[in-house]
XYZ file of C-alpha atoms in Angstrom:
445
model
C -0.052 0.006 0.025
C 2.811 2.401 0.964
C 4.653 1.578 -2.234
C 1.633 2.274 -4.350
C 0.651 5.519 -2.720
C 4.203 7.009 -2.276
C 5.719 5.367 -5.348
C 8.788 4.012 -3.508
C 9.959 1.754 -6.283
C 9.380 4.439 -8.871
C 11.594 6.874 -6.950
C 14.239 4.225 -6.153
C 13.814 4.398 -2.396
C 12.543 2.283 0.537
C 10.951 2.791 3.951
C 14.250 2.684 5.863
C 15.855 5.308 3.635
C 12.814 7.542 3.970
C 12.663 7.302 7.751
C 16.351 8.145 8.100
C 15.927 11.013 5.692
C 13.000 12.342 7.735
C 14.824 12.097 11.082
C 17.791 14.037 9.516
C 15.516 16.667 8.054
C 13.925 17.220 11.435
C 17.258 17.531 13.137
C 18.317 20.077 10.517
C 15.188 22.152 11.038
C 14.680 21.748 14.683
C 16.530 24.890 15.608
C 13.286 26.759 14.854
C 11.765 25.234 17.998
C 14.263 27.404 20.029
C 14.361 30.470 17.784
C 10.713 30.990 16.990
C 9.319 31.049 20.474
C 12.115 33.442 21.588
C 11.415 35.848 18.788
C 7.574 35.760 18.874
C 7.433 36.020 22.698
C 8.779 39.666 22.295
C 5.332 40.494 21.100
C 3.850 39.416 24.493
C 2.849 35.939 23.335
C 3.466 33.276 25.974
C 6.886 31.513 25.336
C 5.561 27.953 25.920
C 2.429 28.659 23.906
C 4.416 29.683 20.901
C 6.568 26.559 21.243
C 3.535 24.351 21.176
C 2.065 26.239 18.272
C 5.324 26.004 16.291
C 5.732 22.350 16.844
C 2.191 21.373 16.029
C 1.901 23.666 12.997
C 5.145 22.466 11.624
C 4.222 18.827 12.190
C 0.842 19.107 10.519
C 2.232 21.120 7.581
C 4.839 18.490 7.002
C 2.265 15.695 6.994
C 0.164 17.695 4.522
C 3.103 18.066 2.252
C 3.866 14.357 2.409
C 0.410 13.133 1.842
C -0.769 15.828 -0.700
C 2.301 16.489 -2.787
C 4.428 13.310 -1.956
C 7.443 15.632 -1.609
C 10.249 15.026 0.943
C 10.036 18.624 2.175
C 9.777 19.809 5.738
C 7.943 22.983 6.709
C 8.012 25.249 9.673
C 7.860 28.913 10.738
C 9.838 30.757 8.044
C 12.858 32.770 9.157
C 12.355 36.285 8.066
C 8.643 35.844 8.192
C 8.832 35.585 11.882
C 10.928 38.803 11.924
C 8.293 40.608 9.959
C 5.639 39.324 12.454
C 7.506 40.495 15.459
C 9.625 43.546 14.588
C 7.512 45.094 11.727
C 3.897 44.278 12.433
C 3.836 44.266 16.305
C 6.851 46.221 17.516
C 7.004 48.459 14.492
C 3.365 49.240 13.683
C 2.096 48.810 17.166
C -0.440 46.073 16.391
C -1.363 43.217 18.794
C -0.029 39.718 18.193
C -3.655 38.751 17.503
C -3.807 41.161 14.643
C -0.458 39.938 13.352
C -1.806 36.265 13.429
C -4.872 37.573 11.549
C -2.557 39.044 8.918
C -0.689 35.703 8.635
C -4.024 33.917 8.203
C -5.308 36.328 5.638
C -2.036 36.421 3.641
C -1.962 32.567 3.643
C -5.496 32.361 2.310
C -4.577 34.843 -0.475
C -1.457 32.847 -1.241
C -3.691 29.694 -1.368
C -6.057 31.337 -3.764
C -3.283 32.690 -5.977
C -1.909 29.169 -6.218
C -5.219 27.561 -6.985
C -6.172 30.005 -9.717
C -2.664 29.949 -11.357
C -1.612 33.642 -10.874
C 1.740 32.685 -9.522
C 3.640 33.017 -12.766
C 2.053 36.364 -13.584
C 3.085 37.715 -10.157
C 6.547 36.312 -10.497
C 7.067 38.047 -13.738
C 5.741 41.415 -12.322
C 8.245 41.915 -9.611
C 11.749 42.797 -10.706
C 14.212 39.918 -10.009
C 16.781 42.131 -8.487
C 14.391 43.498 -5.922
C 13.477 39.939 -4.878
C 17.096 39.159 -4.389
C 17.759 42.358 -2.530
C 14.930 41.749 -0.090
C 16.124 38.219 0.593
C 19.560 39.382 1.215
C 18.364 42.285 3.354
C 16.414 39.909 5.588
C 19.586 37.835 5.984
C 21.430 40.951 7.235
C 18.427 41.691 9.492
C 18.416 38.246 11.085
C 22.053 38.321 11.681
C 21.834 41.722 13.410
C 18.998 40.402 15.572
C 21.201 37.443 16.557
C 24.076 39.629 17.461
C 21.874 42.209 19.323
C 19.934 39.532 21.314
C 23.183 38.036 22.572
C 24.648 41.417 23.552
C 27.379 41.434 20.954
C 25.865 44.531 19.474
C 24.468 47.036 21.962
C 22.892 50.506 21.975
C 25.365 53.358 22.331
C 24.296 56.956 22.949
C 27.355 58.310 21.017
C 27.415 56.114 17.979
C 23.824 54.703 18.062
C 25.150 51.117 18.143
C 28.402 49.672 19.453
C 30.219 46.556 20.509
C 29.116 44.879 23.721
C 31.463 43.489 26.441
C 33.169 40.462 24.922
C 33.940 38.939 28.261
C 30.287 38.946 29.561
C 28.901 35.282 29.773
C 26.054 35.722 27.282
C 28.406 37.218 24.687
C 31.235 34.670 25.046
C 28.686 31.932 24.808
C 27.108 33.402 21.677
C 30.514 33.875 20.025
C 31.560 30.349 20.809
C 28.237 29.170 19.368
C 28.656 31.064 16.219
C 32.147 29.760 15.710
C 31.125 26.126 16.438
C 28.084 26.327 14.191
C 30.018 27.897 11.334
C 32.835 25.315 11.590
C 30.328 22.494 11.471
C 28.570 24.098 8.501
C 31.787 24.642 6.568
C 32.669 21.058 7.295
C 29.255 20.070 5.810
C 28.146 18.242 8.945
C 24.475 17.181 8.465
C 22.128 19.219 10.704
C 25.061 21.547 11.501
C 22.822 24.238 12.943
C 21.076 21.821 15.389
C 24.353 20.339 16.572
C 25.904 23.766 16.992
C 22.958 24.798 19.169
C 23.184 21.637 21.202
C 26.953 21.958 21.839
C 26.500 25.677 22.762
C 23.608 24.905 25.068
C 25.796 22.217 26.861
C 28.549 24.843 27.219
C 26.067 27.277 28.652
C 24.881 24.764 31.235
C 28.486 24.359 32.289
C 28.810 28.181 32.428
C 25.754 28.079 34.863
C 26.942 25.166 36.881
C 30.328 26.580 37.642
C 28.841 29.934 38.520
C 30.441 31.900 35.631
C 27.009 33.592 34.904
C 25.348 35.619 37.576
C 21.811 34.703 38.690
C 20.146 37.585 36.942
C 21.720 36.634 33.472
C 19.409 34.430 31.398
C 21.664 31.451 30.512
C 21.054 27.807 29.558
C 20.275 25.573 32.575
C 19.143 22.104 33.180
C 15.302 22.105 33.211
C 13.330 21.207 36.357
C 11.304 18.815 34.233
C 12.636 17.307 31.021
C 9.211 16.333 29.675
C 5.833 17.986 30.196
C 2.309 16.801 29.255
C 0.752 20.057 30.330
C 0.531 21.738 27.027
C -0.106 25.502 26.547
C -2.674 26.133 23.863
C -3.295 29.826 24.872
C -2.401 31.193 21.431
C -4.544 28.690 19.471
C -7.161 30.566 17.551
C -5.801 33.881 18.753
C -6.116 35.319 15.189
C -9.896 35.364 15.356
C -9.908 38.376 17.667
C -7.372 40.364 15.593
C -9.367 41.047 12.418
C -11.108 44.151 13.694
C -7.838 45.792 14.657
C -6.182 44.699 11.401
C -8.842 46.285 9.191
C -8.790 49.644 10.982
C -6.156 50.960 8.660
C -6.420 49.626 5.060
C -3.115 51.184 3.655
C -1.138 49.624 6.561
C -3.053 46.382 5.927
C -1.905 46.409 2.261
C 1.670 46.957 3.329
C 1.569 44.249 5.855
C -0.131 41.682 3.496
C 2.378 42.598 0.686
C 5.372 42.231 2.940
C 4.164 38.708 4.128
C 3.020 37.595 0.661
C 6.194 38.804 -1.025
C 8.525 37.000 1.278
C 6.304 33.850 1.366
C 5.862 33.811 -2.349
C 9.491 34.063 -3.467
C 10.860 32.176 -0.452
C 8.590 29.272 -1.249
C 9.258 29.307 -5.014
C 12.948 29.647 -4.459
C 13.002 26.687 -2.055
C 10.523 24.133 -3.587
C 11.713 24.219 -7.202
C 15.453 23.595 -6.464
C 14.478 20.848 -3.946
C 12.183 19.214 -6.553
C 15.000 19.333 -9.062
C 17.314 17.660 -6.611
C 14.816 14.958 -6.202
C 14.636 14.315 -9.943
C 11.119 15.703 -10.401
C 12.039 18.060 -13.223
C 10.791 17.004 -16.736
C 12.524 17.360 -19.978
C 10.340 20.331 -20.991
C 11.428 22.228 -17.926
C 8.285 21.730 -15.907
C 8.350 20.252 -12.427
C 6.196 17.186 -11.602
C 3.770 17.789 -8.757
C 5.056 21.293 -8.036
C 1.529 22.817 -7.891
C 0.439 20.287 -5.262
C 3.648 21.283 -3.264
C 2.720 24.979 -3.548
C -0.780 24.254 -2.355
C 0.508 22.260 0.548
C 2.813 25.087 1.490
C -0.097 27.607 1.366
C -2.186 25.284 3.556
C 0.717 25.038 5.987
C 0.640 28.856 6.387
C -3.130 28.709 7.221
C -2.496 25.963 9.752
C 0.282 27.970 11.350
C -1.899 31.031 11.837
C -4.692 28.923 13.322
C -2.366 27.279 15.883
C -0.737 30.659 16.716
C 2.583 30.703 14.759
C 3.990 33.073 12.205
C 3.822 31.943 8.599
C 4.838 28.348 8.053
C 6.710 27.677 4.815
C 8.954 25.107 3.068
C 12.556 24.725 4.482
C 15.704 24.589 2.459
C 17.168 22.407 5.192
C 15.079 19.585 3.668
C 18.061 19.238 1.302
C 19.865 17.343 4.062
C 17.195 14.491 4.037
C 17.049 14.543 0.293
C 20.831 14.188 0.219
C 20.444 11.001 2.210
C 18.026 9.577 -0.314
C 14.709 10.870 0.782
C 12.399 11.071 -2.279
C 8.887 10.698 -1.181
C 6.290 12.165 1.216
C 7.257 9.540 3.837
C 10.303 11.653 4.545
C 8.093 14.687 5.220
C 5.621 12.657 7.413
C 8.423 11.311 9.542
C 9.603 14.914 10.045
C 6.127 15.988 10.927
C 5.672 13.196 13.405
C 8.865 14.190 15.244
C 7.744 17.904 15.308
C 4.475 16.748 16.930
C 6.221 14.527 19.518
C 8.532 17.492 20.325
C 5.659 19.254 22.055
C 6.430 17.056 25.192
C 10.045 18.356 25.531
C 9.167 22.065 25.641
C 10.706 22.529 29.180
C 14.015 21.129 27.886
C 14.187 23.248 24.709
C 13.095 26.514 26.458
C 15.551 26.001 29.276
C 18.483 25.186 26.963
C 17.963 27.339 23.951
C 18.370 30.908 25.310
C 19.018 33.965 23.116
C 22.722 33.457 23.497
C 22.368 29.937 22.076
C 19.941 30.791 19.219
C 21.946 33.773 18.097
C 24.265 31.312 16.150
C 21.281 30.069 14.188
C 20.184 33.575 13.278
C 23.686 34.463 12.115
C 24.171 31.300 10.071
C 20.751 31.626 8.351
C 21.542 35.299 7.764
C 24.722 34.316 5.890
C 22.859 31.736 3.773
C 20.288 34.325 2.801
C 22.955 36.887 2.000
C 24.512 34.524 -0.595
C 21.809 35.270 -3.102
C 23.087 38.853 -3.464
C 25.699 37.511 -5.957
C 22.947 37.089 -8.641
C 22.165 40.880 -8.761
C 23.128 42.961 -11.810
C 25.828 45.072 -10.289
C 26.587 46.914 -13.606
C 23.357 48.969 -13.580
C 23.192 51.840 -11.149
C 19.405 51.970 -10.874
C 19.400 48.342 -9.632
C 22.466 48.927 -7.359
C 20.829 51.968 -5.701
C 17.601 50.049 -5.156
C 19.428 47.063 -3.661
C 21.590 49.408 -1.481
C 18.487 51.304 -0.095
C 16.539 48.164 0.541
C 19.199 46.556 2.652
C 20.437 49.805 4.348
C 16.925 50.880 5.324
C 15.879 47.543 6.432
C 18.707 47.513 8.960
C 18.669 51.158 10.038
C 14.922 51.441 10.542
C 14.706 48.024 12.083
C 11.864 47.218 9.740
C 11.683 44.833 6.824
C 8.524 46.508 5.404
C 10.244 49.931 5.479
C 13.232 48.477 3.724
C 11.049 47.017 1.012
C 9.262 50.366 0.672
C 12.491 52.377 0.219
C 13.777 49.731 -2.241
C 10.701 49.861 -4.409
C 10.448 53.605 -4.425
C 14.162 53.963 -5.296
C 13.753 51.450 -8.075
C 10.797 53.250 -9.724
C 12.333 56.734 -9.369
C 15.722 55.637 -10.893
C 13.894 53.744 -13.651
C 11.918 56.821 -14.553
C 15.143 58.950 -14.466
C 16.858 56.592 -16.802
C 13.958 56.656 -19.285
C 13.051 53.029 -18.724
C 9.704 53.729 -17.123
C 7.857 51.723 -19.827
C 9.507 48.561 -18.580
C 7.709 48.944 -15.242
C 4.803 46.559 -14.606
C 1.456 48.162 -13.644
C 1.592 46.265 -10.260
C 4.936 47.955 -9.492
C 3.252 51.403 -10.046
C 0.432 50.428 -7.681
C 2.984 49.401 -5.000
C 4.908 52.604 -5.524
C 1.910 54.699 -4.736
C 1.026 52.607 -1.627
C 4.557 52.734 -0.328
C 4.812 56.481 -0.927
C 1.680 56.951 1.233
C 3.121 54.564 3.816
C 6.401 56.375 3.996
C 5.061 59.910 4.085
C 1.988 59.499 6.306
C 3.022 56.341 8.168
C -0.317 54.698 7.331
């Protein structure tokens, strides 16, 4: 039955290979269980509630991908999307986390409709490629900055705005050790390098605490009072329902929020699923990708599930390549990954006690580096594009807002295109967004 449904023989794989691939993919992705709760809790959401939401939403989304698309791809809360949720929508725009969840739900529904009706290709062609790359790279810089700031490596300075923190303080030394260990593991191509980097760093942090190197008022990794808990916190489940009224009070801001979420989700998903499908051998001779639309639908459903449970947008993870590299070729890999995410709800005390901000900073920095790599594909010989890329990344960092970075980048792109006489090349959608972003920047709406 499994062979027939998942086409094991057709894909030259077996149950054992798929299970091992699924476990490996989970380990490669599991750092999100420490990172996402820490980030979203800054909005006022309960730490344990976000952990449960992240684990369950990820698990269900992975299982949907495995059954519906038969792809060996894991899904979880997207890095960058959780930053938009926390630092742009809630802390930047002043909305509640309930309204932010409502925005995630609405954007995921729109994404689902776009996928179903076949508008994906039209939208892909409407947005300039270089702006897509600039935004992805800018988010990479933003995540790395968050990691460094959360660990105290970068601190506020009244003279220079930002400065270097004390390199001898326990949180900073632990974070630096974690970054070095994780980077070395990644360079050595160790499978699930980020997970093992976090684990080793957490163990070092526990030793710090045990020997009294860290003072009691400093949040450092420590052995949990209970390793396992069956008392699950569902306090954020369905929290999006009470956020729609607040979300629709300001329509221009709503448009900016939805665009930011959709933009990052849209291109992150496309840029992840298509290369992974190619690696699995699903690309046909005519250039089409077998089953890719079902994979896109699965990804969109994952976003809806995430919002319902109380997580930022759930999307496909490029770390799935680790499982694919070990021979994972079918949905069984994704299902095994999903089951492990669901089972992880019972170890919330362990993860939350060990994976403090000093530990997870390494994951943010490494993911930032990986997102930055795409900047190499930008056309650096055209000044209009260079200026747009520069403003996108610079303003994303300096305003501490991904949406503002996108707005400045788009406006710069349109202005420089008009100045160079190439305004006819601009898609009507770009003009619409230009007007919306101008209103957003001038009036803050």
